[in-house]
């Protein structure tokens, strides 16, 4: 019998690298329904993940992000927008005492390395500061710029993009996938020896 391990969130448990149980409604101990689902075969192949990838995915489990945010006294919330043409845009909402609030965004492409491993090649980076006016949030900048071209031209824009591009090294591009279905992905960030889970929130 495989012991269940809570990995991602209160409503998701992974029972192995190929099975998850989604709790529908209340806690199963209180009468909720557990529905086992299986991972798609060959999750690293383009022909597999392109069937389920398009949409908006939210990171719900990432120990390295949680640890860094705690040490810095703030928080990160990361979302990925994946498109059918194999492009990807990531927006990381940050809130920290010194730099206040904003979004750190990157974009690029995603593809296959082999049947169990995908790769993501980011090549652009930008930020969207959320400024405050008169103690209230600037409504025009509650959301991030959707692409680098939308960011007003400035020296800071060029510096951030150039610095970001130097950090997109090979070790940041390779991600073995241990679980994938229509609304959940679990992959390894081998450089830091950690595992990440994301759930699809918009199809």
XYZ file of C-alpha atoms in Angstrom:
203
model
C 0.000 0.000 0.000
C 1.407 3.386 -1.006
C 1.297 5.968 1.745
C -0.322 9.231 0.728
C 1.770 12.385 0.926
C 0.219 15.834 0.923
C 2.288 17.660 -1.655
C 0.434 20.524 -3.245
C -2.574 21.814 -1.379
C -5.414 20.820 0.899
C -7.472 19.384 -1.947
C -4.710 17.435 -3.693
C -2.712 14.425 -2.602
C -0.166 12.490 -4.622
C -0.143 8.795 -3.864
C 2.727 8.033 -6.250
C 4.484 9.595 -9.217
C 1.562 8.536 -11.412
C -1.522 8.910 -9.243
C -3.257 11.725 -7.419
C -6.433 11.944 -5.391
C -8.565 15.039 -5.701
C -10.842 15.642 -2.775
C -14.178 16.987 -3.978
C -16.038 19.054 -1.423
C -15.196 18.483 2.224
C -12.394 16.535 3.811
C -12.796 12.803 3.003
C -12.845 12.047 6.710
C -15.971 14.191 6.881
C -17.626 12.516 3.927
C -15.885 14.155 0.970
C -15.345 12.179 -2.216
C -11.859 11.073 -3.311
C -11.405 10.604 -7.048
C -8.143 8.927 -8.122
C -6.671 10.101 -11.426
C -3.672 8.882 -13.393
C -0.856 10.866 -14.925
C -0.706 11.063 -18.695
C 1.868 8.755 -20.266
C 5.064 10.335 -21.586
C 4.379 13.743 -19.989
C 7.554 15.265 -21.405
C 6.563 14.814 -25.050
C 5.109 17.772 -26.911
C 2.330 15.578 -28.274
C 1.290 14.874 -24.685
C 1.528 18.180 -22.862
C 0.200 20.287 -25.733
C -3.111 18.482 -25.165
C -3.447 20.032 -21.701
C -0.899 22.866 -21.450
C -2.802 25.874 -22.887
C -4.274 27.963 -20.090
C -3.239 29.736 -16.900
C -1.438 27.715 -14.227
C -0.819 28.810 -10.639
C 2.074 27.481 -8.573
C 0.602 25.983 -5.392
C 3.673 24.209 -4.033
C 7.259 25.481 -4.315
C 9.356 25.165 -1.130
C 12.247 27.278 -2.429
C 9.916 30.182 -3.230
C 8.144 29.925 0.121
C 11.465 29.821 1.980
C 12.911 32.830 0.131
C 9.742 34.851 0.673
C 9.744 34.059 4.392
C 13.393 35.031 4.797
C 12.787 38.339 3.020
C 9.597 39.080 4.912
C 7.341 39.111 1.866
C 5.568 36.834 -0.557
C 5.605 35.578 -4.126
C 2.676 34.303 -6.189
C 3.639 32.744 -9.519
C 1.417 32.088 -12.530
C 2.236 30.704 -15.961
C 0.274 31.485 -19.112
C 0.856 28.703 -21.635
C -0.292 28.947 -25.241
C -0.929 26.394 -27.983
C 1.923 27.830 -30.094
C 4.404 26.702 -27.384
C 4.993 30.177 -25.975
C 4.932 30.880 -22.245
C 4.637 34.001 -20.096
C 5.274 33.903 -16.357
C 4.170 36.608 -13.922
C 5.470 36.506 -10.346
C 3.574 38.881 -8.065
C 5.874 40.091 -5.280
C 5.260 42.040 -2.101
C 8.251 43.039 0.021
C 8.825 45.817 2.559
C 11.676 47.538 0.693
C 10.604 47.234 -2.961
C 6.852 47.253 -2.226
C 4.655 45.442 -4.768
C 4.887 44.542 -8.412
C 5.340 41.796 -10.964
C 8.491 40.128 -12.233
C 7.699 38.700 -15.657
C 9.531 36.508 -18.141
C 8.567 35.032 -21.497
C 9.863 32.459 -23.937
C 9.001 29.049 -25.328
C 8.426 25.549 -23.989
C 9.111 22.195 -25.614
C 10.218 18.605 -25.179
C 13.590 17.127 -24.300
C 12.440 13.511 -24.040
C 9.366 11.549 -22.989
C 9.745 12.539 -19.321
C 11.527 15.893 -19.489
C 10.425 19.269 -20.821
C 12.456 22.404 -21.301
C 11.501 26.043 -20.963
C 13.622 28.666 -22.703
C 12.969 32.149 -21.362
C 14.559 34.985 -23.338
C 12.848 38.172 -22.095
C 12.360 39.713 -18.662
C 10.621 42.823 -17.335
C 9.027 44.224 -14.196
C 5.770 46.032 -13.503
C 5.975 48.087 -10.292
C 2.641 48.695 -8.589
C 2.828 52.281 -7.416
C 0.669 53.976 -4.823
C -0.906 57.391 -5.200
C -2.297 59.172 -2.184
C -2.295 56.013 -0.116
C -4.283 54.074 -2.727
C -3.198 51.650 -5.423
C -2.673 52.989 -8.921
C -5.520 51.296 -10.795
C -3.720 51.458 -14.138
C -0.922 49.259 -12.832
C -2.679 46.589 -10.836
C -1.941 44.106 -13.612
C 1.423 43.292 -15.201
C 2.523 44.274 -18.667
C 1.702 41.271 -20.823
C 4.864 41.470 -22.904
C 8.173 43.318 -23.038
C 6.940 45.530 -25.880
C 4.235 47.026 -23.615
C 6.812 48.297 -21.113
C 7.682 51.990 -21.651
C 11.178 52.354 -23.012
C 13.794 53.252 -20.400
C 17.306 52.412 -19.278
C 15.854 50.316 -16.442
C 13.818 48.271 -18.923
C 16.937 47.430 -20.924
C 18.979 46.625 -17.810
C 16.358 44.253 -16.406
C 15.961 42.448 -19.717
C 19.724 42.082 -20.170
C 20.251 40.865 -16.598
C 17.372 38.424 -16.945
C 18.760 36.986 -20.167
C 22.142 36.305 -18.547
C 20.372 34.276 -15.843
C 18.506 32.020 -18.270
C 21.138 29.283 -18.160
C 20.741 25.655 -19.216
C 20.273 24.453 -15.626
C 17.165 26.649 -15.342
C 15.635 25.217 -18.518
C 15.341 21.472 -17.803
C 12.366 20.101 -15.858
C 11.635 16.383 -15.391
C 7.865 15.873 -15.097
C 6.613 13.347 -12.552
C 2.883 14.011 -12.922
C 0.664 15.620 -15.566
C -3.043 15.609 -16.230
C -5.628 18.126 -17.429
C -5.289 20.440 -14.427
C -2.184 19.461 -12.436
C 1.538 19.270 -13.120
C 4.355 18.235 -10.803
C 7.913 18.780 -11.996
C 11.396 18.805 -10.510
C 13.659 21.839 -10.264
C 16.852 19.794 -10.177
C 19.205 22.761 -9.791
C 17.773 23.419 -6.327
C 16.754 19.842 -5.577
C 13.097 20.715 -5.093
C 9.720 19.868 -6.579
C 7.051 22.244 -7.867
C 3.332 21.734 -8.300
C 0.995 23.950 -10.349
C -2.755 23.791 -10.874
C -4.629 25.053 -13.925
C -6.968 27.882 -12.906
C -8.077 29.123 -16.357
C -8.530 26.873 -19.359
